PDB file of C-alpha atoms and ligand atoms in Angstrom:
ATOM      1  CA  MET A 201       6.816 -68.665 -50.299  1.00 78.00           C
ATOM      2  CA  ASP A 202       7.167 -72.469 -50.098  1.00 90.00           C
ATOM      3  CA  TYR A 203       8.796 -73.655 -46.867  1.00 96.00           C
ATOM      4  CA  PRO A 204       9.753 -77.182 -45.783  1.00 95.00           C
ATOM      5  CA  GLY A 205       7.196 -78.843 -43.481  1.00 96.00           C
ATOM      6  CA  LEU A 206       3.591 -77.978 -42.658  1.00 97.00           C
ATOM      7  CA  ASP A 207       2.562 -74.309 -42.598  1.00 98.00           C
ATOM      8  CA  GLY A 208       0.820 -72.903 -39.524  1.00 98.00           C
ATOM      9  CA  PHE A 209      -2.693 -71.478 -39.287  1.00 98.00           C
ATOM     10  CA  LEU A 210      -2.025 -68.056 -37.736  1.00 98.00           C
ATOM     11  CA  GLY A 211      -1.392 -66.392 -41.089  1.00 97.00           C
ATOM     12  CA  ASN A 212       2.330 -65.643 -40.757  1.00 98.00           C
ATOM     13  CA  ARG A 213       5.489 -67.563 -41.780  1.00 98.00           C
ATOM     14  CA  ALA A 214       5.537 -69.975 -38.784  1.00 98.00           C
ATOM     15  CA  SER A 215       5.120 -73.746 -39.144  1.00 97.00           C
ATOM     16  CA  LEU A 216       2.197 -75.721 -37.705  1.00 97.00           C
ATOM     17  CA  MET A 217       4.203 -76.891 -34.667  1.00 96.00           C
ATOM     18  CA  LEU A 218       5.492 -73.371 -33.987  1.00 97.00           C
ATOM     19  CA  ASP A 219       1.881 -72.086 -34.004  1.00 97.00           C
ATOM     20  CA  ILE A 220       0.716 -74.908 -31.714  1.00 96.00           C
ATOM     21  CA  VAL A 221       3.482 -74.289 -29.156  1.00 96.00           C
ATOM     22  CA  PHE A 222       3.039 -70.491 -29.426  1.00 97.00           C
ATOM     23  CA  LEU A 223      -0.673 -70.829 -28.562  1.00 97.00           C
ATOM     24  CA  ALA A 224      -0.209 -73.669 -26.028  1.00 95.00           C
ATOM     25  CA  MET A 225       1.910 -71.388 -23.837  1.00 96.00           C
ATOM     26  CA  PHE A 226      -1.087 -69.033 -23.478  1.00 96.00           C
ATOM     27  CA  ALA A 227      -2.918 -71.988 -21.872  1.00 96.00           C
ATOM     28  CA  VAL A 228      -0.038 -73.408 -19.812  1.00 97.00           C
ATOM     29  CA  ILE A 229       0.629 -70.207 -17.840  1.00 98.00           C
ATOM     30  CA  PRO A 230      -2.953 -69.638 -16.540  1.00 98.00           C
ATOM     31  CA  VAL A 231      -3.433 -73.378 -15.855  1.00 98.00           C
ATOM     32  CA  MET A 232      -0.208 -73.408 -13.808  1.00 98.00           C
ATOM     33  CA  GLY A 233      -1.331 -70.244 -11.957  1.00 98.00           C
ATOM     34  CA  TRP A 234      -4.690 -71.867 -11.190  1.00 98.00           C
ATOM     35  CA  SER A 235      -2.928 -75.029  -9.983  1.00 98.00           C
ATOM     36  CA  ILE A 236      -0.742 -72.975  -7.604  1.00 98.00           C
ATOM     37  CA  TYR A 237      -3.910 -71.228  -6.359  1.00 98.00           C
ATOM     38  CA  GLN A 238      -5.336 -74.714  -5.607  1.00 98.00           C
ATOM     39  CA  VAL A 239      -2.368 -75.390  -3.269  1.00 98.00           C
ATOM     40  CA  ARG A 240      -3.316 -72.293  -1.279  1.00 97.00           C
ATOM     41  CA  GLN A 241      -6.851 -73.738  -0.964  1.00 98.00           C
ATOM     42  CA  LYS A 242      -5.217 -76.968   0.316  1.00 98.00           C
ATOM     43  CA  ARG A 243      -6.409 -78.947  -2.750  1.00 98.00           C
ATOM     44  CA  TYR A 244      -3.133 -80.845  -2.996  1.00 98.00           C
ATOM     45  CA  VAL A 245      -4.398 -83.847  -5.021  1.00 98.00           C
ATOM     46  CA  LEU A 246      -5.807 -81.542  -7.695  1.00 98.00           C
ATOM     47  CA  HIS A 247      -2.523 -79.564  -7.746  1.00 98.00           C
ATOM     48  CA  MET A 248      -0.492 -82.764  -8.170  1.00 98.00           C
ATOM     49  CA  ARG A 249      -2.690 -84.075 -11.005  1.00 98.00           C
ATOM     50  CA  VAL A 250      -2.695 -80.774 -12.896  1.00 98.00           C
ATOM     51  CA  GLN A 251       1.093 -80.375 -12.591  1.00 98.00           C
ATOM     52  CA  VAL A 252       1.815 -83.948 -13.707  1.00 98.00           C
ATOM     53  CA  VAL A 253      -0.585 -83.622 -16.683  1.00 98.00           C
ATOM     54  CA  LEU A 254       0.970 -80.244 -17.605  1.00 98.00           C
ATOM     55  CA  GLY A 255       4.421 -81.826 -17.417  1.00 98.00           C
ATOM     56  CA  VAL A 256       3.435 -84.735 -19.681  1.00 97.00           C
ATOM     57  CA  VAL A 257       1.614 -82.503 -22.219  1.00 95.00           C
ATOM     58  CA  LEU A 258       4.573 -80.092 -22.321  1.00 96.00           C
ATOM     59  CA  ALA A 259       7.049 -82.952 -22.784  1.00 96.00           C
ATOM     60  CA  ALA A 260       4.971 -84.359 -25.681  1.00 95.00           C
ATOM     61  CA  ALA A 261       4.649 -80.918 -27.322  1.00 93.00           C
ATOM     62  CA  VAL A 262       8.368 -80.200 -26.938  1.00 93.00           C
ATOM     63  CA  THR A 263       9.267 -83.598 -28.487  1.00 95.00           C
ATOM     64  CA  LEU A 264       7.068 -83.002 -31.576  1.00 93.00           C
ATOM     65  CA  PHE A 265       8.372 -79.441 -31.794  1.00 93.00           C
ATOM     66  CA  GLU A 266      11.999 -80.563 -31.627  1.00 94.00           C
ATOM     67  CA  ILE A 267      11.376 -83.162 -34.375  1.00 96.00           C
ATOM     68  CA  ASP A 268       9.849 -80.433 -36.599  1.00 95.00           C
ATOM     69  CA  MET A 269      12.835 -78.120 -35.917  1.00 95.00           C
ATOM     70  CA  ARG A 270      15.437 -80.862 -36.625  1.00 95.00           C
ATOM     71  CA  VAL A 271      13.707 -82.220 -39.750  1.00 97.00           C
ATOM     72  CA  ASN A 272      12.391 -79.007 -41.360  1.00 96.00           C
ATOM     73  CA  GLY A 273      14.347 -76.257 -39.560  1.00 96.00           C
ATOM     74  CA  TRP A 274      13.006 -72.730 -39.035  1.00 97.00           C
ATOM     75  CA  ARG A 275      15.652 -70.429 -40.556  1.00 97.00           C
ATOM     76  CA  GLN A 276      14.163 -70.328 -44.067  1.00 97.00           C
ATOM     77  CA  ARG A 277      10.901 -69.140 -42.520  1.00 98.00           C
ATOM     78  CA  ALA A 278      12.709 -66.312 -40.705  1.00 98.00           C
ATOM     79  CA  VAL A 279      14.862 -65.005 -43.593  1.00 97.00           C
ATOM     80  CA  GLU A 280      12.269 -62.343 -44.551  1.00 97.00           C
ATOM     81  CA  SER A 281      12.361 -60.821 -41.068  1.00 98.00           C
ATOM     82  CA  PRO A 282      14.291 -57.516 -40.847  1.00 98.00           C
ATOM     83  CA  TYR A 283      15.748 -58.835 -37.573  1.00 98.00           C
ATOM     84  CA  TYR A 284      17.155 -62.034 -39.104  1.00 98.00           C
ATOM     85  CA  SER A 285      20.851 -62.661 -39.700  1.00 97.00           C
ATOM     86  CA  ASP A 286      22.676 -65.765 -40.932  1.00 95.00           C
ATOM     87  CA  ASP A 287      25.520 -64.788 -38.627  1.00 95.00           C
ATOM     88  CA  LEU A 288      24.676 -66.608 -35.381  1.00 93.00           C
ATOM     89  CA  LEU A 289      26.283 -63.860 -33.299  1.00 93.00           C
ATOM     90  CA  SER A 290      24.196 -60.983 -34.637  1.00 95.00           C
ATOM     91  CA  GLY A 291      20.576 -60.010 -35.260  1.00 97.00           C
ATOM     92  CA  LEU A 292      17.709 -59.756 -32.807  1.00 98.00           C
ATOM     93  CA  VAL A 293      16.251 -63.110 -33.931  1.00 98.00           C
ATOM     94  CA  ASN A 294      19.380 -65.046 -32.903  1.00 98.00           C
ATOM     95  CA  CYS A 295      19.747 -62.936 -29.765  1.00 98.00           C
ATOM     96  CA  SER A 296      16.137 -63.590 -28.654  1.00 98.00           C
ATOM     97  CA  LEU A 297      16.482 -67.299 -29.491  1.00 98.00           C
ATOM     98  CA  CYS A 298      19.598 -67.540 -27.347  1.00 98.00           C
ATOM     99  CA  LEU A 299      17.824 -65.894 -24.392  1.00 98.00           C
ATOM    100  CA  HIS A 300      14.777 -68.101 -24.939  1.00 98.00           C
ATOM    101  CA  LEU A 301      16.929 -71.259 -24.942  1.00 97.00           C
ATOM    102  CA  VAL A 302      18.479 -70.293 -21.586  1.00 98.00           C
ATOM    103  CA  PHE A 303      14.996 -70.261 -20.010  1.00 98.00           C
ATOM    104  CA  ALA A 304      13.585 -73.193 -22.022  1.00 97.00           C
ATOM    105  CA  ILE A 305      16.451 -75.559 -21.162  1.00 97.00           C
ATOM    106  CA  SER A 306      16.585 -74.580 -17.476  1.00 98.00           C
ATOM    107  CA  SER A 307      12.752 -74.903 -17.264  1.00 98.00           C
ATOM    108  CA  PHE A 308      12.911 -78.384 -18.700  1.00 97.00           C
ATOM    109  CA  VAL A 309      15.550 -79.495 -16.177  1.00 98.00           C
ATOM    110  CA  LEU A 310      13.737 -77.798 -13.262  1.00 98.00           C
ATOM    111  CA  TRP A 311      10.308 -79.228 -14.143  1.00 98.00           C
ATOM    112  CA  VAL A 312      11.657 -82.781 -14.338  1.00 98.00           C
ATOM    113  CA  TYR A 313      13.457 -82.254 -11.007  1.00 98.00           C
ATOM    114  CA  VAL A 314      10.455 -80.637  -9.238  1.00 98.00           C
ATOM    115  CA  ILE A 315       7.940 -83.268 -10.414  1.00 98.00           C
ATOM    116  CA  VAL A 316      10.200 -86.287  -9.746  1.00 98.00           C
ATOM    117  CA  GLN A 317      11.239 -85.027  -6.298  1.00 98.00           C
ATOM    118  CA  ALA A 318       7.647 -84.083  -5.349  1.00 98.00           C
ATOM    119  CA  LEU A 319       6.411 -87.557  -6.344  1.00 98.00           C
ATOM    120  CA  ARG A 320       9.255 -89.208  -4.398  1.00 98.00           C
ATOM    121  CA  LYS A 321       9.437 -87.085  -1.265  1.00 98.00           C
ATOM    122  CA  LEU A 322       5.932 -85.737  -0.575  1.00 98.00           C
ATOM    123  CA  PRO A 323       3.423 -88.140   1.029  1.00 98.00           C
ATOM    124  CA  ARG A 324       0.662 -89.862  -0.980  1.00 96.00           C
ATOM    125  CA  PRO A 325      -1.970 -88.417  -1.056  1.00 97.00           C
ATOM    126  CA  PRO A 326       0.139 -85.255  -1.361  1.00 98.00           C
ATOM    127  CA  ALA A 327       0.298 -82.879   1.617  1.00 98.00           C
ATOM    128  CA  PRO A 328       2.964 -80.686   3.213  1.00 98.00           C
ATOM    129  CA  ASN A 329       5.714 -82.595   5.087  1.00 98.00           C
ATOM    130  CA  GLU A 330       9.361 -81.846   5.899  1.00 98.00           C
ATOM    131  CA  TYR A 331      10.109 -81.729   2.133  1.00 98.00           C
ATOM    132  CA  GLY A 332       7.351 -79.078   1.619  1.00 98.00           C
ATOM    133  CA  PRO A 333       9.547 -75.960   2.058  1.00 98.00           C
ATOM    134  CA  GLN A 334      12.125 -77.317  -0.413  1.00 98.00           C
ATOM    135  CA  HIS A 335       9.372 -78.137  -2.924  1.00 98.00           C
ATOM    136  CA  ARG A 336       7.944 -74.628  -2.543  1.00 98.00           C
ATOM    137  CA  PHE A 337      11.392 -73.090  -3.098  1.00 98.00           C
ATOM    138  CA  TRP A 338      12.267 -74.984  -6.313  1.00 98.00           C
ATOM    139  CA  ALA A 339       8.679 -75.047  -7.606  1.00 98.00           C
ATOM    140  CA  LYS A 340       8.440 -71.237  -7.434  1.00 98.00           C
ATOM    141  CA  ILE A 341      11.679 -70.908  -9.433  1.00 98.00           C
ATOM    142  CA  ALA A 342      10.358 -73.514 -11.933  1.00 98.00           C
ATOM    143  CA  ALA A 343       7.079 -71.575 -12.279  1.00 98.00           C
ATOM    144  CA  VAL A 344       8.819 -68.206 -12.862  1.00 98.00           C
ATOM    145  CA  ASP A 345      11.248 -69.890 -15.289  1.00 98.00           C
ATOM    146  CA  MET A 346       8.291 -71.293 -17.277  1.00 98.00           C
ATOM    147  CA  CYS A 347       6.718 -67.800 -17.488  1.00 98.00           C
ATOM    148  CA  LEU A 348      10.023 -66.384 -18.790  1.00 98.00           C
ATOM    149  CA  THR A 349      10.246 -69.274 -21.283  1.00 98.00           C
ATOM    150  CA  ALA A 350       6.798 -68.337 -22.608  1.00 98.00           C
ATOM    151  CA  VAL A 351       7.505 -64.583 -22.832  1.00 98.00           C
ATOM    152  CA  THR A 352      10.895 -65.001 -24.552  1.00 98.00           C
ATOM    153  CA  GLY A 353       9.340 -67.638 -26.865  1.00 98.00           C
ATOM    154  CA  TRP A 354       6.597 -65.218 -27.915  1.00 98.00           C
ATOM    155  CA  VAL A 355       9.184 -62.470 -28.553  1.00 98.00           C
ATOM    156  CA  PHE A 356      11.293 -64.840 -30.692  1.00 98.00           C
ATOM    157  CA  TYR A 357       8.176 -65.994 -32.596  1.00 98.00           C
ATOM    158  CA  TYR A 358       7.222 -62.375 -33.382  1.00 98.00           C
ATOM    159  CA  LEU A 359      10.723 -61.293 -34.429  1.00 98.00           C
ATOM    160  CA  ALA A 360      11.351 -64.366 -36.612  1.00 98.00           C
ATOM    161  CA  PHE A 361       7.987 -65.192 -38.182  1.00 98.00           C
ATOM    162  CA  VAL A 362       5.659 -62.182 -37.923  1.00 98.00           C
ATOM    163  CA  ALA A 363       7.881 -59.122 -38.435  1.00 98.00           C
ATOM    164  CA  GLY A 364       8.632 -58.308 -42.025  1.00 89.00           C
TER     165      GLY A 364
HETATM  166  C1  HEM B 294       6.603 -78.503 -11.985  1.00 82.73           C
HETATM  167  C2  HEM B 294       5.602 -78.937 -11.251  1.00 82.73           C
HETATM  168  C3  HEM B 294       5.114 -78.189 -10.037  1.00 82.73           C
HETATM  169  C4  HEM B 294       5.062 -76.843  -9.791  1.00 82.73           C
HETATM  170  C5  HEM B 294       5.524 -75.697 -10.705  1.00 82.73           C
HETATM  171  C6  HEM B 294       4.514 -76.682  -8.453  1.00 82.73           C
HETATM  172  C7  HEM B 294       4.304 -75.453  -7.839  1.00 82.73           C
HETATM  173  C8  HEM B 294       4.074 -75.303  -6.487  1.00 82.73           C
HETATM  174  C9  HEM B 294       4.164 -74.049  -5.760  1.00 82.73           C
HETATM  175  C10 HEM B 294       4.560 -72.693  -6.388  1.00 82.73           C
HETATM  176  C11 HEM B 294       3.854 -74.303  -4.468  1.00 82.73           C
HETATM  177  C12 HEM B 294       3.867 -73.288  -3.307  1.00 82.73           C
HETATM  178  C13 HEM B 294       2.594 -72.501  -3.249  1.00 82.73           C
HETATM  179  C14 HEM B 294       2.668 -71.442  -2.179  1.00 82.73           C
HETATM  180  O1  HEM B 294       3.572 -71.444  -1.333  1.00 82.73           O
HETATM  181  O2  HEM B 294       1.799 -70.581  -2.197  1.00 82.73           O
HETATM  182  C15 HEM B 294       3.571 -75.723  -4.350  1.00 82.73           C
HETATM  183  C16 HEM B 294       3.230 -76.373  -3.190  1.00 82.73           C
HETATM  184  C17 HEM B 294       2.914 -77.704  -3.102  1.00 82.73           C
HETATM  185  N1  HEM B 294       2.955 -78.640  -4.133  1.00 82.73           N
HETATM  186 FE1  HEM B 294       3.597 -78.281  -6.004  1.00 82.73          FE
HETATM  187  N2  HEM B 294       4.229 -77.915  -7.923  1.00 82.73           N
HETATM  188  C18 HEM B 294       4.575 -78.873  -8.854  1.00 82.73           C
HETATM  189  C19 HEM B 294       4.433 -80.242  -8.729  1.00 82.73           C
HETATM  190  C20 HEM B 294       3.886 -80.888  -7.639  1.00 82.73           C
HETATM  191  C21 HEM B 294       3.657 -82.307  -7.528  1.00 82.73           C
HETATM  192  C22 HEM B 294       3.972 -83.329  -8.634  1.00 82.73           C
HETATM  193  C23 HEM B 294       3.095 -82.524  -6.284  1.00 82.73           C
HETATM  194  C24 HEM B 294       2.677 -83.826  -5.644  1.00 82.73           C
HETATM  195  C25 HEM B 294       3.338 -84.934  -5.695  1.00 82.73           C
HETATM  196  C26 HEM B 294       3.007 -81.258  -5.601  1.00 82.73           C
HETATM  197  C27 HEM B 294       2.525 -81.045  -4.328  1.00 82.73           C
HETATM  198  C28 HEM B 294       2.588 -79.861  -3.609  1.00 82.73           C
HETATM  199  C29 HEM B 294       2.288 -79.723  -2.195  1.00 82.73           C
HETATM  200  C30 HEM B 294       1.832 -80.820  -1.249  1.00 82.73           C
HETATM  201  C31 HEM B 294       2.503 -78.370  -1.855  1.00 82.73           C
HETATM  202  C32 HEM B 294       2.377 -77.723  -0.486  1.00 82.73           C
HETATM  203  C33 HEM B 294       3.746 -77.775   0.176  1.00 82.73           C
HETATM  204  C34 HEM B 294       3.783 -77.028   1.477  1.00 82.73           C
HETATM  205  O3  HEM B 294       2.963 -76.111   1.681  1.00 82.73           O
HETATM  206  O4  HEM B 294       4.671 -77.324   2.281  1.00 82.73           O
HETATM  207  N3  HEM B 294       3.490 -80.269  -6.469  1.00 82.73           N
HETATM  208  N4  HEM B 294       3.708 -76.309  -5.588  1.00 82.73           N
END
């Protein structure tokens, strides 16, 4: 089948950007886990650098991904899936996308908030201060939210572009 935009390389119906983001999430989660482990070893500078780089890389990937989705769309690529429906209120593909968007949008907002607040309110070089407990609270929610974004994204990817 001919679809608009560049085809991916994983051998299913997904586009190139969908494949890149699908695979990138397998890297983001362990890197984030390792960065949180570094905090426990008191390597705060390393933790800050890794989190800021992750934030920038994710923002760049999401921007390219959004452009691909707006310009080329994804629905034609999902039509062959048995879980696809044109009716937005039915079908597992739309249902999983809706759930995924809840986590993806809240993750985006939380990551911007956690990074900006950490850079503003923690000392430089970074170390625990009176803002530390608040950072730990929101950062843990942001980290769990990102894991749920990845899992729901993988489920959506499978249902829309692999199943068939
Ligand atoms: C979205 C980005 C970030 C995430 C998900 C994140 C995640 C976390 C988590 C989960 C902890 C608590 C670890 C634990 O209690 O075992 C933590 C602590 C810490 N993070 Fe981040 N972090 C982020 C960004 C940053 C940035 C940008 C800085 C530096 C400016 C920073 C500096 C610190 C410091 C100093 C602590 C120790 C706080 C304390 O113990 O009171 N983090 N981070």
